[in-house]
CSV table of C-alpha atoms and ligand atoms in Angstrom, one decimal:
chain,number,residue,atom,x,y,z
B,1,MET,CA,-0.1,-0.4,0.3
B,2,ARG,CA,1.5,3.6,-1.0
B,3,ALA,CA,0.6,6.2,1.1
B,4,PRO,CA,-2.4,8.8,-0.2
B,5,ARG,CA,-1.2,12.3,-1.9
B,6,GLU,CA,-2.4,15.4,0.3
B,7,PRO,CA,-4.7,16.9,-1.7
B,8,PHE,CA,-3.3,20.5,0.0
B,9,ARG,CA,0.2,22.2,-0.4
B,10,ILE,CA,1.7,23.6,3.0
B,11,LYS,CA,1.7,27.3,3.4
B,12,MET,CA,2.3,28.0,6.9
B,13,VAL,CA,5.0,25.4,9.4
B,14,GLU,CA,5.2,25.1,12.4
B,15,PRO,CA,8.8,23.1,13.3
B,16,VAL,CA,8.8,19.7,14.9
B,17,ARG,CA,11.4,19.8,17.9
B,18,LEU,CA,13.5,16.3,17.3
B,19,THR,CA,14.6,14.4,20.5
B,20,THR,CA,16.8,11.8,21.2
B,21,ARG,CA,15.9,8.9,23.1
B,22,ALA,CA,17.9,9.8,26.1
B,23,GLU,CA,15.9,13.0,26.1
B,24,ARG,CA,12.7,11.4,25.9
B,25,GLU,CA,13.8,8.6,28.6
B,26,GLU,CA,13.8,11.7,30.9
B,27,ALA,CA,10.8,12.9,29.6
B,28,LEU,CA,8.6,9.9,30.5
B,29,ALA,CA,10.1,9.5,34.1
B,30,ARG,CA,9.4,13.3,34.5
B,31,ALA,CA,6.1,12.8,34.0
B,32,GLY,CA,5.7,9.5,36.2
B,33,TRP,CA,4.9,7.1,32.8
B,34,ASN,CA,2.5,9.1,31.9
B,35,LEU,CA,2.2,10.3,28.0
B,36,PHE,CA,-0.6,12.7,29.1
B,37,GLN,CA,1.7,14.2,31.2
B,38,VAL,CA,4.7,14.8,28.8
B,39,ALA,CA,5.2,18.2,27.5
B,40,ALA,CA,3.8,18.3,23.9
B,41,ARG,CA,7.3,19.6,22.8
B,42,ASP,CA,9.1,16.4,23.9
B,43,VAL,CA,6.3,14.3,21.1
B,44,GLU,CA,7.3,14.1,17.5
B,45,LEU,CA,4.2,12.5,16.3
B,46,ASP,CA,1.5,13.2,18.4
B,47,LEU,CA,-1.4,11.0,17.9
B,48,LEU,CA,-2.7,11.2,21.0
B,49,THR,CA,-6.0,12.2,19.4
B,50,ASP,CA,-7.7,14.1,16.6
B,51,SER,CA,-10.1,16.7,18.5
B,52,GLY,CA,-9.1,20.4,18.1
B,53,THR,CA,-5.7,19.6,16.5
B,54,GLY,CA,-6.7,19.2,13.1
B,55,ALA,CA,-5.1,22.1,10.6
B,56,MET,CA,-7.1,24.9,9.5
B,57,SER,CA,-7.7,25.6,5.4
B,58,GLN,CA,-6.5,29.3,3.8
B,59,THR,CA,-10.2,29.5,3.6
B,60,GLN,CA,-11.2,29.2,7.3
B,61,TRP,CA,-7.8,31.5,8.5
B,62,ALA,CA,-10.2,34.0,5.7
B,63,ALA,CA,-13.1,33.5,7.3
B,64,LEU,CA,-11.6,34.0,11.0
B,65,MET,CA,-10.9,37.8,9.9
B,66,LEU,CA,-14.9,37.8,9.3
B,67,GLY,CA,-15.6,36.8,12.8
B,68,ASP,CA,-18.6,39.0,13.8
B,69,GLU,CA,-18.0,39.4,17.8
B,70,SER,CA,-21.4,40.7,18.8
B,71,TYR,CA,-22.6,40.0,21.9
B,72,ALA,CA,-26.0,39.5,20.5
B,73,GLY,CA,-27.5,38.3,16.8
B,74,SER,CA,-23.6,38.5,15.3
B,75,GLN,CA,-23.6,38.1,11.3
B,76,SER,CA,-21.2,35.1,12.2
B,77,PHE,CA,-24.0,33.6,14.0
B,78,GLU,CA,-26.1,33.5,11.0
B,79,ARG,CA,-24.1,32.2,8.9
B,80,PHE,CA,-23.3,29.0,11.3
B,81,ARG,CA,-26.9,28.4,12.2
B,82,GLU,CA,-27.4,28.5,7.8
B,83,THR,CA,-25.0,25.9,7.1
B,84,VAL,CA,-25.6,23.4,10.0
B,85,LYS,CA,-29.0,23.9,8.2
B,86,ASP,CA,-27.7,23.5,4.8
B,87,VAL,CA,-25.1,20.5,5.8
B,88,LEU,CA,-26.9,18.8,8.5
B,89,GLY,CA,-31.2,19.8,8.0
B,90,PHE,CA,-31.4,20.8,10.8
B,91,PRO,CA,-33.0,24.9,12.0
B,92,PHE,CA,-32.6,25.4,15.0
B,93,VAL,CA,-29.1,25.0,16.7
B,94,VAL,CA,-27.6,26.4,20.1
B,95,PRO,CA,-24.1,26.6,19.9
B,96,ALA,CA,-21.4,25.1,22.7
B,97,HIS,CA,-18.0,25.6,23.8
B,98,GLN,CA,-17.0,21.9,22.9
B,99,GLY,CA,-19.2,18.6,22.4
B,100,ARG,CA,-19.0,18.4,26.2
B,101,GLY,CA,-20.7,21.5,26.5
B,102,ALA,CA,-22.8,20.4,23.8
B,103,GLU,CA,-23.3,17.7,26.1
B,104,GLY,CA,-23.8,19.8,29.3
B,105,VAL,CA,-26.6,21.8,27.4
B,106,PHE,CA,-29.0,18.6,26.1
B,107,PHE,CA,-28.5,16.2,28.8
B,108,GLY,CA,-29.1,19.2,31.7
B,109,ALA,CA,-32.6,19.1,30.0
B,110,VAL,CA,-33.8,16.2,29.2
B,111,ILE,CA,-32.7,13.2,31.8
B,112,ASP,CA,-34.4,11.8,34.8
B,113,PRO,CA,-32.3,10.0,37.8
B,114,GLY,CA,-32.9,6.5,37.1
B,115,GLU,CA,-33.6,7.0,33.6
B,116,ILE,CA,-31.2,4.2,31.4
B,117,VAL,CA,-29.5,6.0,27.5
B,118,PRO,CA,-28.9,3.4,25.3
B,119,SER,CA,-26.1,3.6,22.6
B,120,ASN,CA,-24.0,1.6,20.2
B,121,ALA,CA,-21.5,2.8,22.4
B,122,HIS,CA,-21.2,5.8,24.7
B,123,PHE,CA,-18.0,8.3,24.4
B,124,ASP,CA,-16.9,8.3,28.0
B,125,THR,CA,-18.1,12.2,28.4
B,126,THR,CA,-21.3,11.2,27.4
B,127,ARG,CA,-21.3,8.6,29.8
B,128,ALA,CA,-20.2,11.1,32.4
B,129,HIS,CA,-23.2,13.4,31.0
B,130,ILE,CA,-25.5,10.8,32.2
B,131,GLU,CA,-24.3,9.6,35.2
B,132,ILE,CA,-23.6,12.7,37.1
B,133,ARG,CA,-27.2,13.1,36.5
B,134,GLY,CA,-28.3,9.6,38.0
B,135,GLY,CA,-28.7,8.0,34.3
B,136,VAL,CA,-27.6,4.7,33.4
B,137,ALA,CA,-25.6,4.7,30.4
B,138,LEU,CA,-25.7,1.5,28.2
B,139,ASP,CA,-23.7,0.2,25.2
B,140,LEU,CA,-25.3,-2.0,23.1
B,141,PRO,CA,-22.9,-2.9,20.1
B,142,VAL,CA,-23.4,-5.5,17.7
B,143,PRO,CA,-21.5,-8.8,18.7
B,144,GLU,CA,-18.8,-8.3,15.8
B,145,ALA,CA,-17.8,-5.1,17.8
B,146,LEU,CA,-16.1,-7.1,20.0
B,147,ASP,CA,-14.1,-9.0,17.7
B,148,PRO,CA,-11.0,-6.8,16.7
B,149,ALA,CA,-9.7,-9.1,14.4
B,150,LEU,CA,-12.7,-9.6,12.7
B,151,ASP,CA,-13.0,-7.4,9.4
B,152,ALA,CA,-17.0,-6.4,8.7
B,153,PRO,CA,-18.3,-3.4,7.3
B,154,PHE,CA,-20.2,-1.9,10.2
B,155,LYS,CA,-18.7,-2.8,13.3
B,156,GLY,CA,-20.1,0.4,14.5
B,157,ASN,CA,-24.2,-0.7,15.0
B,158,MET,CA,-26.6,-1.1,17.5
B,159,ASP,CA,-27.4,-4.1,18.5
B,160,VAL,CA,-31.1,-3.7,17.4
B,161,GLU,CA,-32.5,-7.1,19.4
B,162,ARG,CA,-31.3,-6.2,22.1
B,163,LEU,CA,-32.8,-2.4,22.1
B,164,VAL,CA,-36.1,-3.8,21.3
B,165,GLU,CA,-35.7,-6.2,24.4
B,166,LEU,CA,-35.1,-3.4,26.4
B,167,LEU,CA,-37.2,-1.2,25.4
B,168,ASP,CA,-40.4,-3.6,25.6
B,169,GLY,CA,-38.9,-4.9,28.5
B,170,GLU,CA,-40.1,-3.8,32.3
B,171,ASP,CA,-37.1,-1.1,32.0
B,172,GLY,CA,-38.7,0.5,28.9
B,173,ASP,CA,-40.6,2.9,30.3
B,174,THR,CA,-37.7,4.5,32.0
B,175,VAL,CA,-35.9,5.4,28.5
B,176,SER,CA,-36.5,8.5,26.8
B,177,ILE,CA,-34.0,8.9,24.8
B,178,VAL,CA,-31.2,6.6,22.1
B,179,MET,CA,-28.6,6.9,21.0
B,180,LEU,CA,-26.1,6.6,18.0
B,181,THR,CA,-22.7,7.5,18.0
B,182,ILE,CA,-21.2,8.0,14.3
B,183,THR,CA,-18.9,7.1,13.6
B,184,ASN,CA,-18.2,4.9,17.2
B,185,ASN,CA,-15.3,6.3,18.8
B,186,ALA,CA,-15.5,3.8,21.8
B,187,GLY,CA,-15.8,1.1,19.3
B,188,GLY,CA,-12.6,1.6,17.1
B,189,GLY,CA,-13.2,4.4,14.9
B,190,GLN,CA,-16.2,2.0,13.3
B,191,PRO,CA,-19.0,3.3,11.0
B,192,VAL,CA,-22.7,2.6,11.2
B,193,SER,CA,-25.0,2.0,8.7
B,194,LEU,CA,-27.5,3.9,6.9
B,195,ALA,CA,-29.7,0.6,7.5
B,196,ASN,CA,-29.3,0.2,11.4
B,197,ILE,CA,-30.0,4.1,11.8
B,198,ARG,CA,-33.3,3.6,9.9
B,199,GLU,CA,-33.9,0.4,12.0
B,200,VAL,CA,-32.8,1.8,15.6
B,201,ALA,CA,-35.1,5.0,14.1
B,202,ALA,CA,-38.1,2.7,13.3
B,203,VAL,CA,-37.7,1.1,16.6
B,204,THR,CA,-37.4,4.8,18.6
B,205,ARG,CA,-40.0,6.3,17.2
B,206,GLU,CA,-42.7,3.6,17.2
B,207,ARG,CA,-42.4,3.4,21.4
B,208,GLY,CA,-42.4,7.6,21.3
B,209,LYS,CA,-38.8,7.8,21.8
B,210,LYS,CA,-36.5,10.4,20.7
B,211,LEU,CA,-33.4,9.2,18.3
B,212,VAL,CA,-30.4,11.2,19.2
B,213,LEU,CA,-26.7,11.3,17.2
B,214,ASP,CA,-23.4,11.8,18.6
B,215,ILE,CA,-22.0,13.1,15.2
B,216,ALA,CA,-18.6,14.2,16.1
B,217,ARG,CA,-17.3,12.4,12.9
B,218,PHE,CA,-20.3,12.4,10.5
B,219,ALA,CA,-18.3,12.7,7.4
B,220,GLU,CA,-16.1,9.7,7.9
B,221,ASN,CA,-19.2,7.8,8.5
B,222,ALA,CA,-20.7,9.0,5.1
B,223,TRP,CA,-17.6,7.7,3.4
B,224,PHE,CA,-17.7,4.3,5.1
B,225,VAL,CA,-21.2,4.9,4.1
B,226,ARG,CA,-20.4,5.1,0.8
B,227,GLU,CA,-17.8,2.6,-0.1
B,228,ARG,CA,-18.8,-0.1,1.8
B,229,GLU,CA,-23.1,0.1,1.9
B,230,ALA,CA,-24.9,-1.9,-1.3
B,231,GLY,CA,-26.9,1.0,-2.9
B,232,TYR,CA,-24.7,4.4,-2.6
B,233,GLY,CA,-21.7,4.2,-4.4
B,234,LYS,CA,-22.7,6.9,-6.5
B,235,THR,CA,-24.5,8.9,-4.1
B,236,PRO,CA,-23.2,12.2,-3.3
B,237,LEU,CA,-22.0,12.8,0.3
B,238,GLY,CA,-23.7,15.4,1.3
B,239,GLU,CA,-27.0,13.3,0.2
B,240,ILE,CA,-25.3,10.3,2.2
B,241,VAL,CA,-25.0,12.9,5.4
B,242,HIS,CA,-29.0,14.2,5.4
B,243,GLU,CA,-29.7,10.8,5.2
B,244,MET,CA,-27.6,9.6,8.1
B,245,MET,CA,-29.8,13.0,9.9
B,246,ALA,CA,-33.3,12.4,8.4
B,247,ASP,CA,-34.5,10.4,11.2
B,248,ALA,CA,-32.6,12.4,13.7
B,249,ASP,CA,-34.7,14.4,16.7
B,250,ALA,CA,-31.0,16.0,17.6
B,251,VAL,CA,-27.5,15.8,17.3
B,252,LEU,CA,-24.9,16.3,19.4
B,253,MET,CA,-22.1,18.0,17.8
B,254,SER,CA,-18.5,18.1,18.7
B,255,ALA,CA,-16.9,20.5,15.8
B,256,LYS,CA,-13.2,19.7,17.4
B,257,LYS,CA,-13.6,16.5,15.0
B,258,ASP,CA,-15.3,16.6,11.9
B,259,ALA,CA,-15.5,20.7,11.5
B,260,ILE,CA,-12.0,21.2,11.7
B,261,ALA,CA,-12.2,23.2,13.7
B,262,ASN,CA,-9.6,24.2,16.8
B,263,ILE,CA,-13.0,24.4,19.6
B,264,GLY,CA,-16.2,24.2,19.6
B,265,GLY,CA,-19.7,22.4,19.1
B,266,PHE,CA,-23.4,22.3,19.2
B,267,VAL,CA,-26.7,20.7,19.7
B,268,ALA,CA,-28.9,20.9,16.5
B,269,VAL,CA,-32.7,19.4,16.6
B,270,GLY,CA,-35.3,19.3,13.9
B,271,GLU,CA,-39.0,20.5,14.0
B,272,ASP,CA,-40.1,20.7,18.0
B,273,GLU,CA,-39.1,24.2,18.5
B,274,GLU,CA,-40.6,24.3,22.5
B,275,PHE,CA,-37.8,21.5,23.0
B,276,PHE,CA,-35.2,24.1,20.5
B,277,HIS,CA,-36.1,26.6,23.4
B,278,ARG,CA,-35.5,24.6,26.7
B,279,LEU,CA,-32.3,23.9,25.4
B,280,GLN,CA,-31.5,27.7,24.5
B,281,ALA,CA,-32.5,28.3,28.3
B,282,ARG,CA,-29.9,25.9,29.6
B,283,GLY,CA,-27.0,27.4,27.0
B,284,VAL,CA,-27.6,30.8,28.3
B,285,VAL,CA,-26.6,29.4,32.1
B,286,SER,CA,-23.5,27.7,31.3
B,287,GLU,CA,-22.3,28.4,27.4
B,288,GLY,CA,-23.8,32.1,27.0
B,289,PHE,CA,-26.1,33.6,24.4
B,290,PRO,CA,-27.8,31.6,22.5
B,291,THR,CA,-25.9,33.3,19.3
B,292,TYR,CA,-22.6,32.6,20.7
B,293,GLY,CA,-22.8,29.7,22.8
B,294,GLY,CA,-19.2,30.0,24.8
B,295,LEU,CA,-17.6,30.9,21.1
B,296,ALA,CA,-16.1,33.6,19.7
B,297,GLY,CA,-17.9,34.8,16.2
B,298,ARG,CA,-14.8,34.1,14.6
B,299,ASP,CA,-15.2,30.2,15.9
B,300,LEU,CA,-18.2,30.5,14.5
B,301,GLU,CA,-17.4,31.1,10.8
B,302,VAL,CA,-14.8,28.6,10.9
B,303,ILE,CA,-16.9,25.4,11.9
B,304,ALA,CA,-19.6,26.5,9.2
B,305,VAL,CA,-17.0,26.4,6.5
B,306,GLY,CA,-14.8,23.5,8.1
B,307,LEU,CA,-18.8,21.7,7.9
B,308,ARG,CA,-18.4,21.9,4.4
B,309,GLU,CA,-14.8,21.3,3.6
B,310,VAL,CA,-14.5,17.9,5.3
B,311,LEU,CA,-17.4,16.5,3.0
B,312,GLU,CA,-15.0,17.2,-0.1
B,313,GLU,CA,-14.5,14.4,-2.0
B,314,SER,CA,-11.0,14.9,-2.8
B,315,TYR,CA,-10.1,15.8,1.2
B,316,LEU,CA,-12.2,12.3,2.4
B,317,ARG,CA,-10.9,10.5,0.4
B,318,TYR,CA,-6.9,11.2,1.8
B,319,ARG,CA,-8.1,11.3,5.2
B,320,ILE,CA,-9.6,7.7,5.5
B,321,GLN,CA,-7.1,6.5,3.3
B,322,GLN,CA,-4.3,8.1,5.2
B,323,VAL,CA,-5.5,6.5,8.4
B,324,ALA,CA,-5.6,3.4,6.7
B,325,TYR,CA,-2.2,3.5,5.9
B,326,VAL,CA,-1.1,4.5,9.3
B,327,GLY,CA,-2.6,1.3,10.2
B,328,HIS,CA,-0.9,-1.1,7.3
B,329,LEU,CA,2.1,0.2,9.0
B,330,LEU,CA,1.7,-1.1,11.9
B,331,VAL,CA,0.5,-4.2,10.9
B,332,GLU,CA,3.9,-4.6,8.5
B,333,ALA,CA,5.7,-3.9,11.8
B,334,GLY,CA,4.1,-7.0,13.3
B,335,ALA,CA,0.9,-5.4,14.8
B,336,SER,CA,-2.4,-6.8,15.4
B,337,VAL,CA,-4.8,-4.1,15.3
B,338,VAL,CA,-8.3,-3.9,15.3
B,339,GLU,CA,-9.9,-4.4,11.7
B,340,PRO,CA,-11.0,-2.6,9.8
B,341,VAL,CA,-9.1,0.3,10.1
B,342,GLY,CA,-11.4,2.9,12.1
B,343,GLY,CA,-11.7,6.4,10.4
B,344,HIS,CA,-9.7,8.9,12.4
B,345,ALA,CA,-7.8,6.1,14.2
B,346,VAL,CA,-6.2,3.2,14.2
B,347,TYR,CA,-6.4,1.1,17.7
B,348,VAL,CA,-3.8,-1.3,18.4
B,349,ASP,CA,-5.0,-4.8,20.4
B,350,ALA,CA,-1.8,-4.8,22.8
B,351,GLY,CA,-3.3,-7.8,24.6
B,352,ALA,CA,-2.1,-9.8,21.1
B,353,THR,CA,0.4,-7.6,20.3
B,354,VAL,CA,2.4,-8.2,23.2
B,355,PRO,CA,1.0,-11.1,25.0
B,356,HIS,CA,3.4,-11.9,27.6
B,357,ILE,CA,2.4,-8.9,29.2
B,358,PRO,CA,-0.9,-9.6,31.6
B,359,ALA,CA,-3.9,-7.2,32.2
B,360,GLU,CA,-2.4,-6.5,35.4
B,361,GLN,CA,0.8,-4.8,34.0
B,362,PHE,CA,-1.4,-2.7,32.0
B,363,PRO,CA,-0.1,-4.0,28.7
B,364,GLY,CA,-1.4,-1.0,26.4
B,365,TRP,CA,0.4,1.5,29.0
B,366,ALA,CA,3.4,-0.4,28.3
B,367,LEU,CA,3.3,-0.5,24.5
B,368,ALA,CA,2.4,3.1,24.2
B,369,CYS,CA,4.9,3.9,26.6
B,370,SER,CA,7.8,1.9,24.3
B,371,LEU,CA,6.3,3.5,21.5
B,372,TYR,CA,7.5,7.2,22.7
B,373,LEU,CA,10.7,5.9,23.8
B,374,ALA,CA,11.3,4.6,20.2
B,375,GLY,CA,10.1,7.1,18.5
B,376,GLY,CA,8.4,10.0,19.8
B,377,VAL,CA,5.0,9.1,18.8
B,378,ARG,CA,2.4,9.5,21.4
B,379,GLY,CA,-0.7,7.2,22.2
B,380,ALA,CA,-3.4,7.0,24.3
B,381,GLU,CA,-4.1,3.6,26.1
B,382,ILE,CA,-7.5,2.2,26.2
B,383,GLY,CA,-7.5,-0.4,28.8
B,384,SER,CA,-6.9,-1.3,32.7
B,385,VAL,CA,-5.5,1.9,33.2
B,386,MET,CA,-8.4,3.9,31.6
B,387,ALA,CA,-10.7,1.9,32.9
B,388,GLY,CA,-10.0,2.5,36.4
B,389,ARG,CA,-11.3,0.6,39.8
B,390,ASP,CA,-14.4,-0.6,40.7
B,391,PRO,CA,-15.9,1.7,43.0
B,392,LEU,CA,-17.3,-1.3,45.1
B,393,THR,CA,-14.5,-3.8,45.9
B,394,GLY,CA,-11.3,-1.2,44.4
B,395,GLU,CA,-10.0,-3.6,42.2
B,396,ASN,CA,-8.4,-2.4,39.0
B,397,ARG,CA,-11.3,-3.3,36.1
B,398,HIS,CA,-10.0,-4.8,33.1
B,399,PRO,CA,-11.7,-4.5,30.1
B,400,PRO,CA,-12.0,-7.3,27.0
B,401,LEU,CA,-9.6,-5.7,25.1
B,402,GLU,CA,-6.2,-3.4,26.0
B,403,LEU,CA,-6.0,-1.4,23.5
B,404,VAL,CA,-3.4,1.3,22.0
B,405,ARG,CA,-5.3,4.3,20.4
B,406,LEU,CA,-3.5,6.3,17.7
B,407,ALA,CA,-5.5,9.2,16.4
B,408,VAL,CA,-4.8,11.4,13.1
B,409,PRO,CA,-4.7,14.8,13.4
B,410,ARG,CA,-7.0,16.5,9.9
B,411,ARG,CA,-4.1,17.6,7.7
B,412,VAL,CA,-1.8,18.2,10.0
B,413,TYR,CA,1.0,15.4,9.5
B,414,THR,CA,2.5,14.1,6.4
B,415,SER,CA,2.4,10.0,5.5
B,416,ARG,CA,6.3,10.4,5.6
B,417,GLN,CA,5.7,11.9,8.9
B,418,LEU,CA,3.5,8.4,9.9
B,419,GLU,CA,5.8,6.1,9.1
B,420,GLN,CA,7.1,6.9,12.1
B,421,ALA,CA,4.5,5.5,14.1
B,422,GLY,CA,5.6,1.9,12.3
B,423,ASP,CA,9.3,2.6,12.3
B,424,ALA,CA,8.4,3.2,16.3
B,425,MET,CA,6.6,-0.4,16.4
B,426,ALA,CA,9.0,-2.2,14.5
B,427,ALA,CA,11.9,-1.2,16.9
B,428,THR,CA,9.1,-2.1,19.8
B,429,LEU,CA,8.3,-5.7,18.6
B,430,ALA,CA,11.9,-6.3,17.1
B,431,ASP,CA,13.0,-6.9,21.0
B,432,ALA,CA,9.0,-7.5,22.2
B,433,GLU,CA,10.0,-9.8,25.4
B,434,SER,CA,12.3,-7.4,26.6
B,435,LEU,CA,9.2,-4.8,27.4
B,436,GLY,CA,8.3,-5.4,30.4
B,437,GLY,CA,4.8,-4.4,32.7
B,438,PHE,CA,4.2,-1.4,35.0
B,439,GLU,CA,2.7,-0.9,38.1
B,440,MET,CA,0.8,1.6,39.4
B,441,VAL,CA,1.9,4.4,42.6
B,442,GLU,CA,-0.3,7.0,42.2
B,443,GLU,CA,-4.0,7.6,41.2
B,444,ALA,CA,-6.7,9.6,41.4
B,445,PRO,CA,-9.8,8.3,42.4
B,446,VAL,CA,-11.5,9.0,38.7
B,447,LEU,CA,-10.4,9.2,35.5
B,448,ARG,CA,-7.0,8.4,36.6
B,449,HIS,CA,-5.4,8.0,33.5
B,450,PHE,CA,-4.8,11.4,33.0
B,451,THR,CA,-2.5,12.1,35.8
B,452,ALA,CA,-1.4,8.7,37.4
B,453,LYS,CA,2.0,7.9,38.0
B,454,LEU,CA,3.1,4.0,37.2
B,455,ALA,CA,6.6,2.6,37.4
B,456,PRO,CA,8.2,0.8,34.9
B,457,LEU,CA,8.7,-3.1,36.3
B,458,ASP,CA,11.8,-3.4,34.8
B,459,LYS,CA,14.2,-1.3,36.6
B,460,ARG,CA,16.8,-0.9,34.4
B,461,LEU,CA,14.6,1.6,32.8
B,462,THR,CA,14.3,3.9,35.6
B,463,PRO,CA,16.8,6.6,36.0
B,464,ALA,CA,19.2,6.7,39.2
J,501,F0G,N1,-18.6,12.4,21.0
J,501,F0G,C1,-17.5,11.7,20.7
J,501,F0G,C2,-18.0,10.7,19.8
J,501,F0G,C3,-16.3,12.4,21.3
J,501,F0G,O1,-15.0,11.3,20.5
J,501,F0G,C4,-16.0,13.3,21.7
J,501,F0G,C5,-14.3,13.5,21.9
J,501,F0G,C6,-16.8,14.0,22.6
J,501,F0G,C7,-18.0,13.0,22.2
J,501,F0G,C8,-16.6,15.1,23.4
J,501,F0G,O2,-16.2,16.1,22.4
J,501,F0G,O3,-14.0,16.8,23.4
J,501,F0G,O4,-15.1,18.3,22.7
J,501,F0G,O5,-16.0,17.5,24.2
J,501,F0G,N2,-13.6,12.9,21.8
J,501,F0G,C9,-12.1,12.9,22.3
J,501,F0G,C10,-10.9,12.0,21.5
J,501,F0G,C11,-11.9,13.7,23.1
J,501,F0G,O6,-10.2,12.1,21.7
J,501,F0G,O7,-11.9,10.9,21.2
J,501,F0G,P1,-15.1,17.3,23.0
């Protein structure tokens, strides 16, 4: 597989500081062996997230200058609202400072304690917003989603049978919202098919519930629908997007992903104007006046341009191929990855890649640290460290898969730079047996992965 050609030229450059292995060893030890605590200037290839890390286009930079910073009724808001309506089909929109701001506005208005919110898989912040309001965030992925080696086209789908069981069972009355996250980040960046969206929508609507989509990566999902779903091979991407949105009552968006903005988000709703006014009222309290919602006018301009650019054929083809290319390089280097490669990230199956490290010794964490030491590459563990402890027993939780996510920022790295991820993996696996596990030294009670300090069990690695 060859690297895809970049459909752009580089007009402005940001230097990358090249580091030596000795410098990285020192930086990582100083950071308590936690990549979240490593300074960005000590990272050469930063694949921690694709969120807010994209490069803006010349059109977005130009739009920035059109920002109307009026407190109320700014022209930038008008342009933003028109774009949301045009691209996504929703007439009513509440801007928010980022995706979780939109989640706060939305769930603040709809959730009752004890209410169950089913989804194909909730992202962590969505789950947190449901749980802090006393709700229950329930994941209902299709069974294929749990087999990392299985190559299936729509592993992001929801298990409709289990949804029906829930809705028609004794807890059915507690449900008012059914969610789909497209693409499914927690499940490997896997797409959801249009057929699944329609089926879920029908089941939801028949029972008088609302369907809500988390559309952070809607364009990437649309691309996969066109590539993989029968009958859509020639459908324009914009039409596929409209079909994806057609049955939803509301959408939640983090503009830091598929609006290629560095900040921003929104909630958009269809016909229900009364519901929209309730959301607006919530938004004013936490995000800001309804025509800026925690953002500057210039941010709204950037999002409006990004929502259209992200659906450009040449961009999206390159985007999906570049992520697939990273997956290909990692497999060539000997890693096992979640198949097929997702839209925004490659999820390395650390449990299968370094099987000699038991879950108790955090294999994903060990692999992520090694990629950093070998090549200055920063990824994120999604495994036993991130899973935290059981609140009742205090024991470490071990999820079914120990993963390392390498998320690719949009339009930021050339394919040559991304090859460093493959090289770092090859260097790690050339001597895989010598890679040891980790022990937990210090941790916070919640979201411990951000601040925890760990130590390698191989004491040769700890500077004297
Ligand atoms: N929904 C999904 C599917 C996400 O992936 C994220 C963020 C959010 C909501 C929250 O949006 O960050 O703008 O508040 N995902 C990032 C990631 C952080 O790295 O996957 P936010």
